[in-house]
N, CA, C and O atoms as a GROMACS GRO file, in nm:
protein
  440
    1UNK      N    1  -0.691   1.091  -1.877
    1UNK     CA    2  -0.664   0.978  -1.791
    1UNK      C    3  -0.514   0.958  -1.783
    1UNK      O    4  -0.429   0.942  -1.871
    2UNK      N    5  -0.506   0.965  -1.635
    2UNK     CA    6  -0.311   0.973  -1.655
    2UNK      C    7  -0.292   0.884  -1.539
    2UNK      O    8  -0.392   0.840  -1.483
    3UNK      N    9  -0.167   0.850  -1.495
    3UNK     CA   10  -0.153   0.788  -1.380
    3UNK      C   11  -0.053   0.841  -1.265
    3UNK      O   12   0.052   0.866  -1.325
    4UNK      N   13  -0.040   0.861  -1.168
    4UNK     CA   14   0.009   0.916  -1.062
    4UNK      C   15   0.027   0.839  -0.973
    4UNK      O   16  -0.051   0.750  -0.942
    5UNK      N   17   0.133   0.864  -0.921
    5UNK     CA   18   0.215   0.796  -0.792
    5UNK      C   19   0.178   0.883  -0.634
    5UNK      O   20   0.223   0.996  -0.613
    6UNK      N   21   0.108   0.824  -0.554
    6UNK     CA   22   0.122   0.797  -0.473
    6UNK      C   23   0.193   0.726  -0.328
    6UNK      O   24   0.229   0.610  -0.350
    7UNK      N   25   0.220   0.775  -0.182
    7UNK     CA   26   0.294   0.694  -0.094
    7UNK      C   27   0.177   0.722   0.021
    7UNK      O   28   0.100   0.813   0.054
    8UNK      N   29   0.217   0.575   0.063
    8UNK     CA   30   0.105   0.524   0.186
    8UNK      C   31   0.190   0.441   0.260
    8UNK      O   32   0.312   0.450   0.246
    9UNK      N   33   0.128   0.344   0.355
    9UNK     CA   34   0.206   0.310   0.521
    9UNK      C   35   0.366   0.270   0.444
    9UNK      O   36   0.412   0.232   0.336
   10UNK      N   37   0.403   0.301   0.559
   10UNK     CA   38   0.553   0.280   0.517
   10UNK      C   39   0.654   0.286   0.422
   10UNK      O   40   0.765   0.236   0.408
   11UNK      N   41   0.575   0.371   0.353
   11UNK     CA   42   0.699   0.450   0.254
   11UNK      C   43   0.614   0.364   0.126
   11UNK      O   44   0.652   0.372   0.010
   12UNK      N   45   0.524   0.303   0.158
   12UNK     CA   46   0.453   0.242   0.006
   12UNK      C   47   0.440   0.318  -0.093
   12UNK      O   48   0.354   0.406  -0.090
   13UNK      N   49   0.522   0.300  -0.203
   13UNK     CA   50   0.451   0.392  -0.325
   13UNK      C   51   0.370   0.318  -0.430
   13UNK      O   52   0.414   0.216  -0.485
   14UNK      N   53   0.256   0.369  -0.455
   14UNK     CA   54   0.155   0.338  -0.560
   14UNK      C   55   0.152   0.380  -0.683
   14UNK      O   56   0.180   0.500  -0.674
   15UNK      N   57   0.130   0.346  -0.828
   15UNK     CA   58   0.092   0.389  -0.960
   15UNK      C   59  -0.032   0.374  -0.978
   15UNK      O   60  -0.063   0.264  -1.022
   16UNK      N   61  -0.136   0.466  -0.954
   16UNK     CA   62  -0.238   0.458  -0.966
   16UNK      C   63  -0.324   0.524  -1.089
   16UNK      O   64  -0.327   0.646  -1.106
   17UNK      N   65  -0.402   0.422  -1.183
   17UNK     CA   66  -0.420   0.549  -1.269
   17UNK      C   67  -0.601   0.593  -1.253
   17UNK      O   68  -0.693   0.526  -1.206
   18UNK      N   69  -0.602   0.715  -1.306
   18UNK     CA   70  -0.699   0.822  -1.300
   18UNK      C   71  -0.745   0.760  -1.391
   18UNK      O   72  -0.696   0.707  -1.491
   19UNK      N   73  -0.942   0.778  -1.310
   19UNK     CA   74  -0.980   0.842  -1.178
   19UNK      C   75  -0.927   0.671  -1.113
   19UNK      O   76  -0.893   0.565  -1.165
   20UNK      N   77  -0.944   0.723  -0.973
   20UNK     CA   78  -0.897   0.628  -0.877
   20UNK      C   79  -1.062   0.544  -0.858
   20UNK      O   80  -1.168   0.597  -0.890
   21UNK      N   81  -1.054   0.454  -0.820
   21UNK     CA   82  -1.110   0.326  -0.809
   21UNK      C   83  -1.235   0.413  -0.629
   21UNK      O   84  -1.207   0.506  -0.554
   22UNK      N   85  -1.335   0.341  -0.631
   22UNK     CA   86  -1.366   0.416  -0.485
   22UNK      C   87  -1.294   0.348  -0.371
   22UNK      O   88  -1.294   0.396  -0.258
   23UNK      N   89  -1.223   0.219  -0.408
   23UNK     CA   90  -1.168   0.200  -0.275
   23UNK      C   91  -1.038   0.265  -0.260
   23UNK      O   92  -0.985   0.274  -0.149
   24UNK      N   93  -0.981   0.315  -0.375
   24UNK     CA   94  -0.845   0.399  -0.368
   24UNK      C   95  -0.885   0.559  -0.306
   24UNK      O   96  -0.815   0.628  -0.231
   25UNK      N   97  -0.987   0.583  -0.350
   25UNK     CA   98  -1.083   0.704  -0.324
   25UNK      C   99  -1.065   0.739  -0.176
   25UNK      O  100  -1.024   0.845  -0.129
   26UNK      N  101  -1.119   0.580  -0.088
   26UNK     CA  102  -1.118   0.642   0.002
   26UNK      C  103  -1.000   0.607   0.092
   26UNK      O  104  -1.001   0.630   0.213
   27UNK      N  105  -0.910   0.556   0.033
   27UNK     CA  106  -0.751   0.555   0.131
   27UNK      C  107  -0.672   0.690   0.072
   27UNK      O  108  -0.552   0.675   0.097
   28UNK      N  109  -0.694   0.808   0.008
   28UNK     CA  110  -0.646   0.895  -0.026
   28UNK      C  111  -0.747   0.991   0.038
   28UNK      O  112  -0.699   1.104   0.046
   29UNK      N  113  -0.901   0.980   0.098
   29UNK     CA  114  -0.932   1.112   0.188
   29UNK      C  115  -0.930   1.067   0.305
   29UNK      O  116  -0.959   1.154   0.387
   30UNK      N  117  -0.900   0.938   0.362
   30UNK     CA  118  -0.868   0.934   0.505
   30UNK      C  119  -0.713   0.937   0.516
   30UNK      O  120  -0.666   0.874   0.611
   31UNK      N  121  -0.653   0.981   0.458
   31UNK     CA  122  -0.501   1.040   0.458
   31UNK      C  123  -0.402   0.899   0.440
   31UNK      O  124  -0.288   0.915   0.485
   32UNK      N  125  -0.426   0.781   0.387
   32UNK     CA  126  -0.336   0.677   0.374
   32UNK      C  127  -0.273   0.670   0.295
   32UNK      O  128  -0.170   0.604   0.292
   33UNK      N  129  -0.331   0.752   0.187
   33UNK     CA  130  -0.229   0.748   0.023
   33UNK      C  131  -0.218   0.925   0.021
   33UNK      O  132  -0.308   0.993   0.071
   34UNK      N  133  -0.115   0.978  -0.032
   34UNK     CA  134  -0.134   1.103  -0.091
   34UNK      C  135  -0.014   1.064  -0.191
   34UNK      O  136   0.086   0.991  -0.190
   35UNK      N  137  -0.090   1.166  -0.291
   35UNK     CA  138   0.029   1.193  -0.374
   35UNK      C  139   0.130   1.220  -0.337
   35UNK      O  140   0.149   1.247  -0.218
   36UNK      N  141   0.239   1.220  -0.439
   36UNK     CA  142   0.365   1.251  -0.434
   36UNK      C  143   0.362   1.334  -0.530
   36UNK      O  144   0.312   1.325  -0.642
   37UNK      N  145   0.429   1.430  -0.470
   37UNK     CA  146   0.523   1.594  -0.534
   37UNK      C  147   0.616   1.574  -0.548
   37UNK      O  148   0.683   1.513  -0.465
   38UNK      N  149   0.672   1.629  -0.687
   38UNK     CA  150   0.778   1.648  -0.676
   38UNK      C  151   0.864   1.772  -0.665
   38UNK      O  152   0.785   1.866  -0.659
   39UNK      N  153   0.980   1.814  -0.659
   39UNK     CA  154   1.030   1.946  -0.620
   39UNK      C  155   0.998   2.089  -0.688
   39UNK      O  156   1.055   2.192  -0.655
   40UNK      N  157   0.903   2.080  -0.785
   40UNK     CA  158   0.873   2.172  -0.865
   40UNK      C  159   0.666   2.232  -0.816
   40UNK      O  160   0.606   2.331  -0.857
   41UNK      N  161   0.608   2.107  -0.709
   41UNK     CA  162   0.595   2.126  -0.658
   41UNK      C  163   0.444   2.034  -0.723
   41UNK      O  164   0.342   2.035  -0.654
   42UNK      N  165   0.446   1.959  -0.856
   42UNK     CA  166   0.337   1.980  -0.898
   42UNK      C  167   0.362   1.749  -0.881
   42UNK      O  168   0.461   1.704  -0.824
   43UNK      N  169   0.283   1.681  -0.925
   43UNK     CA  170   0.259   1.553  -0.903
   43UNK      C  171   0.352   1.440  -0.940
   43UNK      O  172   0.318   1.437  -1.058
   44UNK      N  173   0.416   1.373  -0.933
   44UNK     CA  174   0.558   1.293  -0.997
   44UNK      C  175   0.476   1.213  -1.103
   44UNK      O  176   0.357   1.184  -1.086
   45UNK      N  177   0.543   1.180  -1.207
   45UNK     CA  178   0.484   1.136  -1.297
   45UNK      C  179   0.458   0.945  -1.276
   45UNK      O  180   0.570   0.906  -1.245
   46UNK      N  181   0.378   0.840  -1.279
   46UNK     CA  182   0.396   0.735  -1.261
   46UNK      C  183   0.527   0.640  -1.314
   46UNK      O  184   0.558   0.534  -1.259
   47UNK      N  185   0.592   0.694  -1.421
   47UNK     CA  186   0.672   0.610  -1.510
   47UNK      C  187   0.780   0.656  -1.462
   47UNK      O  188   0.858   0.563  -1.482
   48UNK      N  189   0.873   0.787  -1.383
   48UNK     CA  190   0.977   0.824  -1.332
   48UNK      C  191   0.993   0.774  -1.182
   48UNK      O  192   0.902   0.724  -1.116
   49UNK      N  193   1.107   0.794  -1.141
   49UNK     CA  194   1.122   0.810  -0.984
   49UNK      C  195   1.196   0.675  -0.994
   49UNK      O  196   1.183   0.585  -1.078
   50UNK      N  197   1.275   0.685  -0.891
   50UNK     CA  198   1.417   0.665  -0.861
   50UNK      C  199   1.429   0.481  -0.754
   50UNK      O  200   1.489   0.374  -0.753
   51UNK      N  201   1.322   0.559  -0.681
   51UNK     CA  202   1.277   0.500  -0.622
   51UNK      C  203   1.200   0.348  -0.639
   51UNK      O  204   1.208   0.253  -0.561
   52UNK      N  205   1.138   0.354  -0.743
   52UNK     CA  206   1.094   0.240  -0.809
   52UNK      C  207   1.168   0.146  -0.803
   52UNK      O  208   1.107   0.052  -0.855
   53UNK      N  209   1.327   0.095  -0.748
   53UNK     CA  210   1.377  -0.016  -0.725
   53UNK      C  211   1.442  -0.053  -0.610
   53UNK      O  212   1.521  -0.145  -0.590
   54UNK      N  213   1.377   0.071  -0.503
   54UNK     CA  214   1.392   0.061  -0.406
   54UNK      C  215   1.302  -0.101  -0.304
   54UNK      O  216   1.182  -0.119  -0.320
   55UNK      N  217   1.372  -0.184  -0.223
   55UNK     CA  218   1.304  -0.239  -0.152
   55UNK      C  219   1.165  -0.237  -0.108
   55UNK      O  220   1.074  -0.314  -0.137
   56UNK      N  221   1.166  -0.133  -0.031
   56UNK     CA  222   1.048  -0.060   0.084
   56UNK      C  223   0.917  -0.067  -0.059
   56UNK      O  224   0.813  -0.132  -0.049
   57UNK      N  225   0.961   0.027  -0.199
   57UNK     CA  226   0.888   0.079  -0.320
   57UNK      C  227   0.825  -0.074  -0.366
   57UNK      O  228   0.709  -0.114  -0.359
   58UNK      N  229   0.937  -0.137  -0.412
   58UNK     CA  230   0.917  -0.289  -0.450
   58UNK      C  231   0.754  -0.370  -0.367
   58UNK      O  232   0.657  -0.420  -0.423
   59UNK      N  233   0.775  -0.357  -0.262
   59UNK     CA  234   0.740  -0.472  -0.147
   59UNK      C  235   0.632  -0.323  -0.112
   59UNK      O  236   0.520  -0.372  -0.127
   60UNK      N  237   0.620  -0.235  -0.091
   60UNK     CA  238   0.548  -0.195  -0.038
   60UNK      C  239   0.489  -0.211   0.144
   60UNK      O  240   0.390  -0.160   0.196
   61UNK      N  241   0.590  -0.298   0.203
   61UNK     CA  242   0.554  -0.404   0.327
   61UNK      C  243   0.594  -0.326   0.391
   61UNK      O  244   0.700  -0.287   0.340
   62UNK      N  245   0.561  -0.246   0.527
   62UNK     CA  246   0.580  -0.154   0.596
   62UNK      C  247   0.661  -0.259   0.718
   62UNK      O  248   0.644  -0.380   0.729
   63UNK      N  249   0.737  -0.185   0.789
   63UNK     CA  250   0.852  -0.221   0.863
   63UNK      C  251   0.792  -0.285   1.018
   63UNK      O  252   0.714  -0.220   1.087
   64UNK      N  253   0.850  -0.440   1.062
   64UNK     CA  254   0.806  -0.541   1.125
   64UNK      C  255   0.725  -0.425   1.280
   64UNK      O  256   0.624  -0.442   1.349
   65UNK      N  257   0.809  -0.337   1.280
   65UNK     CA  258   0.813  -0.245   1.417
   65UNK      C  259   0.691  -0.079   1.387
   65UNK      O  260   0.645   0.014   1.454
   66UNK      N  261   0.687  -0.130   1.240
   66UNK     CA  262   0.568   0.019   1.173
   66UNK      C  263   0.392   0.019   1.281
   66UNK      O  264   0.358  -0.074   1.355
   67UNK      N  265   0.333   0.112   1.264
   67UNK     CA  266   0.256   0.102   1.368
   67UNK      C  267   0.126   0.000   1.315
   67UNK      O  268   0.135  -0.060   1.208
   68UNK      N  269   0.056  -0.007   1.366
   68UNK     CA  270  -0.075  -0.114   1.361
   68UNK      C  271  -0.121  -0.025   1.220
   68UNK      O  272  -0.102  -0.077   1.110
   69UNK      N  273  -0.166   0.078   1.229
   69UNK     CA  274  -0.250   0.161   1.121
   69UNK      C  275  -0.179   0.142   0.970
   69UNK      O  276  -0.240   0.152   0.863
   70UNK      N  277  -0.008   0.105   0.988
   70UNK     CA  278   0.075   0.137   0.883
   70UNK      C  279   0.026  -0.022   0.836
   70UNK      O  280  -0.015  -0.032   0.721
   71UNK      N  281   0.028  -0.132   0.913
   71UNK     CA  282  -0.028  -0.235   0.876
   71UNK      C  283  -0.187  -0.280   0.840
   71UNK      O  284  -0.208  -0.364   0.752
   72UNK      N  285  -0.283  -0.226   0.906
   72UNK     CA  286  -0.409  -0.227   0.839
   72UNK      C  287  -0.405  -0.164   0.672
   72UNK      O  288  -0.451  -0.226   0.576
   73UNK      N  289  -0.348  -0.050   0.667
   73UNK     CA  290  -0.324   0.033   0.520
   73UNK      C  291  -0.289  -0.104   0.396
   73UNK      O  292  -0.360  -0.147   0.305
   74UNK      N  293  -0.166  -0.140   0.439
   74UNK     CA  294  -0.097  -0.246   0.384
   74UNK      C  295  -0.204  -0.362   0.334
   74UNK      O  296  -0.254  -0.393   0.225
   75UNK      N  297  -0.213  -0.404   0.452
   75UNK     CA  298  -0.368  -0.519   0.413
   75UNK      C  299  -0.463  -0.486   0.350
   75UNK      O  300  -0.517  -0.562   0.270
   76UNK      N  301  -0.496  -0.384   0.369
   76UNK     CA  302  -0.645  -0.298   0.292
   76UNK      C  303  -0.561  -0.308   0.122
   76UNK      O  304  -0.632  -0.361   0.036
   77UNK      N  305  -0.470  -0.276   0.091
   77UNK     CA  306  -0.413  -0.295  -0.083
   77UNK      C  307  -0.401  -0.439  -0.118
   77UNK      O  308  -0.395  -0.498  -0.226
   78UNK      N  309  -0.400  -0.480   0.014
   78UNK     CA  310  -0.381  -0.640  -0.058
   78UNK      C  311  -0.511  -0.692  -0.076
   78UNK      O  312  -0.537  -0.793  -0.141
   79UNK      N  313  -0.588  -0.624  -0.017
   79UNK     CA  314  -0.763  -0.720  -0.012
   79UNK      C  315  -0.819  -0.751   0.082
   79UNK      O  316  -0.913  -0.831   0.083
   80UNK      N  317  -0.768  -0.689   0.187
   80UNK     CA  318  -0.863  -0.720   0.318
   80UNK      C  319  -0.941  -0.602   0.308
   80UNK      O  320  -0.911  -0.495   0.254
   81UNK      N  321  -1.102  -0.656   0.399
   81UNK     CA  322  -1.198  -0.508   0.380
   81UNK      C  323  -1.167  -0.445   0.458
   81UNK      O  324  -1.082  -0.490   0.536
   82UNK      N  325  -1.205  -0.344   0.474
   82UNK     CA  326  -1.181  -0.242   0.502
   82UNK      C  327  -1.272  -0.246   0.698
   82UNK      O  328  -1.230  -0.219   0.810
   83UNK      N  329  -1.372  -0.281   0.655
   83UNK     CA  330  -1.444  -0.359   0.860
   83UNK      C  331  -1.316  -0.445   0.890
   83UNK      O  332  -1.245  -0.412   0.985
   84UNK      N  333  -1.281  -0.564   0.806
   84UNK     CA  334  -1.180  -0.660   0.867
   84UNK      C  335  -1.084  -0.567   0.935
   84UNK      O  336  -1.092  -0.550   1.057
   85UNK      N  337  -0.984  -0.500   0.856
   85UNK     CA  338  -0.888  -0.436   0.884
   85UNK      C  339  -0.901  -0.330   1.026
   85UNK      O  340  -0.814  -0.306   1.111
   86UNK      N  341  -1.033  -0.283   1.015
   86UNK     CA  342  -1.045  -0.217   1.159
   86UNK      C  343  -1.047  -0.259   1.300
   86UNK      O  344  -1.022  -0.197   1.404
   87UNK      N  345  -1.089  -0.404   1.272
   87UNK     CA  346  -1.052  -0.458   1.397
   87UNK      C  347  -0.932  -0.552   1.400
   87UNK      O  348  -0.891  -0.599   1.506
   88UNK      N  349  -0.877  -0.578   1.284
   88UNK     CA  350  -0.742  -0.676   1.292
   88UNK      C  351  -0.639  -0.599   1.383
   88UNK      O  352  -0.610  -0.480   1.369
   89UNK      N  353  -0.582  -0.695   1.490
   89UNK     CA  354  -0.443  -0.687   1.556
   89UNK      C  355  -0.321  -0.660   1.436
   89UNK      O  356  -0.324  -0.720   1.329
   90UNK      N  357  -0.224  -0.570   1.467
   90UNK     CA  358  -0.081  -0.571   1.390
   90UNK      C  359  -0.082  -0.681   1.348
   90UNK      O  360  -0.115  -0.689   1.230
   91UNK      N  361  -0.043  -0.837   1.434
   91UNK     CA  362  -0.034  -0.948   1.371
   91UNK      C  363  -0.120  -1.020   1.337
   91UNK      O  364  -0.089  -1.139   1.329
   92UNK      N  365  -0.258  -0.982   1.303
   92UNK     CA  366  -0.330  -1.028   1.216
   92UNK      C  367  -0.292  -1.011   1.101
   92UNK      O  368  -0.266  -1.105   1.025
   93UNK      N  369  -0.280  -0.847   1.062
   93UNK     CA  370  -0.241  -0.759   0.930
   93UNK      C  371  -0.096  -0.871   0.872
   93UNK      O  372  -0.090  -0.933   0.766
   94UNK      N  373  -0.009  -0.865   0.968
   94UNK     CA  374   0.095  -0.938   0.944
   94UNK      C  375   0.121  -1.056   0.861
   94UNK      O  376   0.206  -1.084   0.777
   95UNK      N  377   0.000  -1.130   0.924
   95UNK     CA  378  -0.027  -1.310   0.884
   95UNK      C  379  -0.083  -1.296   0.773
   95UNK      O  380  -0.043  -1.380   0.692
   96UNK      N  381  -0.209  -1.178   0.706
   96UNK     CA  382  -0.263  -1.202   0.605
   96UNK      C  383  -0.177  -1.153   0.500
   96UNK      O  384  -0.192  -1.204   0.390
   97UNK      N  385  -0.059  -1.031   0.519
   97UNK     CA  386   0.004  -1.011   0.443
   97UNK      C  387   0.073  -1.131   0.414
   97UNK      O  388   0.067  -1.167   0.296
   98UNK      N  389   0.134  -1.197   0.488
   98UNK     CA  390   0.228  -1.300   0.412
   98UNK      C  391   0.180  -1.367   0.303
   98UNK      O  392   0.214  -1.373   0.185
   99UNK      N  393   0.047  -1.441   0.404
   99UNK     CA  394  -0.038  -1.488   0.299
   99UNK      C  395  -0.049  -1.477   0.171
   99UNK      O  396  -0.036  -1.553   0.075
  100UNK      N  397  -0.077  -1.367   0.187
  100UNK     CA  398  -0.136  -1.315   0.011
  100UNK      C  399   0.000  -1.313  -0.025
  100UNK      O  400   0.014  -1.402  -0.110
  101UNK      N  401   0.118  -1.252   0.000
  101UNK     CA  402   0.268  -1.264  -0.073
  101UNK      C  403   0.314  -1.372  -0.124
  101UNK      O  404   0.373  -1.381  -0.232
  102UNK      N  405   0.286  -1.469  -0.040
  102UNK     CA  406   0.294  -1.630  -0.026
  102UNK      C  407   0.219  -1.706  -0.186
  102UNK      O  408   0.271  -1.783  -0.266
  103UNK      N  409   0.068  -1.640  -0.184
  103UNK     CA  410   0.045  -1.697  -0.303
  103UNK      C  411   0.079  -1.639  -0.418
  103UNK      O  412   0.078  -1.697  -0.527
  104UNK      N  413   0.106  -1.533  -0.401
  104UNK     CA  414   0.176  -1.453  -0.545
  104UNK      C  415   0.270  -1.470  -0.592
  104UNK      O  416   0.300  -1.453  -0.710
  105UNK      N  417   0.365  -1.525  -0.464
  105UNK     CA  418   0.472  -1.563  -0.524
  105UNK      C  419   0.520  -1.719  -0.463
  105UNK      O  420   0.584  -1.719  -0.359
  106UNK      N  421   0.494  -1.826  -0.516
  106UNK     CA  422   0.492  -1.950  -0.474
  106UNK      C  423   0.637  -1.980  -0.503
  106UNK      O  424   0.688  -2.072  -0.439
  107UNK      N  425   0.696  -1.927  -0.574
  107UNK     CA  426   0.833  -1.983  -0.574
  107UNK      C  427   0.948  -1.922  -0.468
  107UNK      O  428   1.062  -1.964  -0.448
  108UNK      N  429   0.889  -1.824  -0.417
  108UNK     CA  430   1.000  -1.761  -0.366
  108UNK      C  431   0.937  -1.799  -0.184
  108UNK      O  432   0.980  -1.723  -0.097
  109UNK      N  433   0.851  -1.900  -0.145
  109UNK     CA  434   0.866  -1.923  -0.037
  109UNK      C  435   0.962  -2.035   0.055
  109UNK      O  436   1.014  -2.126  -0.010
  110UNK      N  437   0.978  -2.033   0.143
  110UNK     CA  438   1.132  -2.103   0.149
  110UNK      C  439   1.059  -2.227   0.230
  110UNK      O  440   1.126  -2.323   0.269
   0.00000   0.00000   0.00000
C-alpha cells in the first residue's frame, strides 16, 4: 500500500493512496486523473515534487477560462456526484466549488 500522485483538470495534483477508492477508480479510467511520471519514467513518489507549493497544486481550482469538463472534474473531488456534474453548467461547477472552499475555509472568506 503506497501512495501516488496523480494530475487532473487543470494541472490538479492528487496524493492518492493505494488501492484507489472506486470513485477515484473511475476518474483515473475515464482519463481525469493519471498518474504522474517522473523522468526516469516510472510513478513520482507522493511525499516529493516541487510542485506541492505551487498555487494551481495547492488549490487544485482549474483556471476561471478552463473548459466545462476541467470544471465538472474539479467538483466531482469536491463531492458533487458524478449524474450532478454531468449536467452542471461551467458556472454551476463554479458556484459549488466556492461553496465547498467557502466552508472549509471560513476564515479566509472576505
Amino acid at each position: 500500500m503506497g501512495t501516488r500522485e496523480y494530475q487532473g483538470a487543470g494541472g490538479l495534483r492528487l496524493h492518492l493512496d493505494d488501492p484507489l477508492s472506486p470513485e477515484m477508480e473511475k476518474q483515473v479510467a475515464r482519463g481525469y486523473l493519471v498518474p504522474v511520471v517522473d523522468a526516469s519514467g516510472t510513478d513520482a513518489e507522493a511525499a516529493t515534487g516541487a510542485d506541492a507549493d505551487t498555487p494551481a497544486a495547492s488549490s487544485g481550482k482549474p483556471a476561471t477560462t478552463a473548459k466545462v469538463d476541467d470544471w465538472r472534474a474539479y467538483a466531482v473531488t469536491l463531492g458533487m456526484s458524478e449524474e450532478d456534474a454531468a449536467s452542471a453548467t461551467k458556472k454551476d461547477c463554479q458556484e459549488y466549488a466556492q461553496v465547498v472552499e467557502d466552508a472549509r475555509d471560513p476564515e479566509g472568506q472576505e
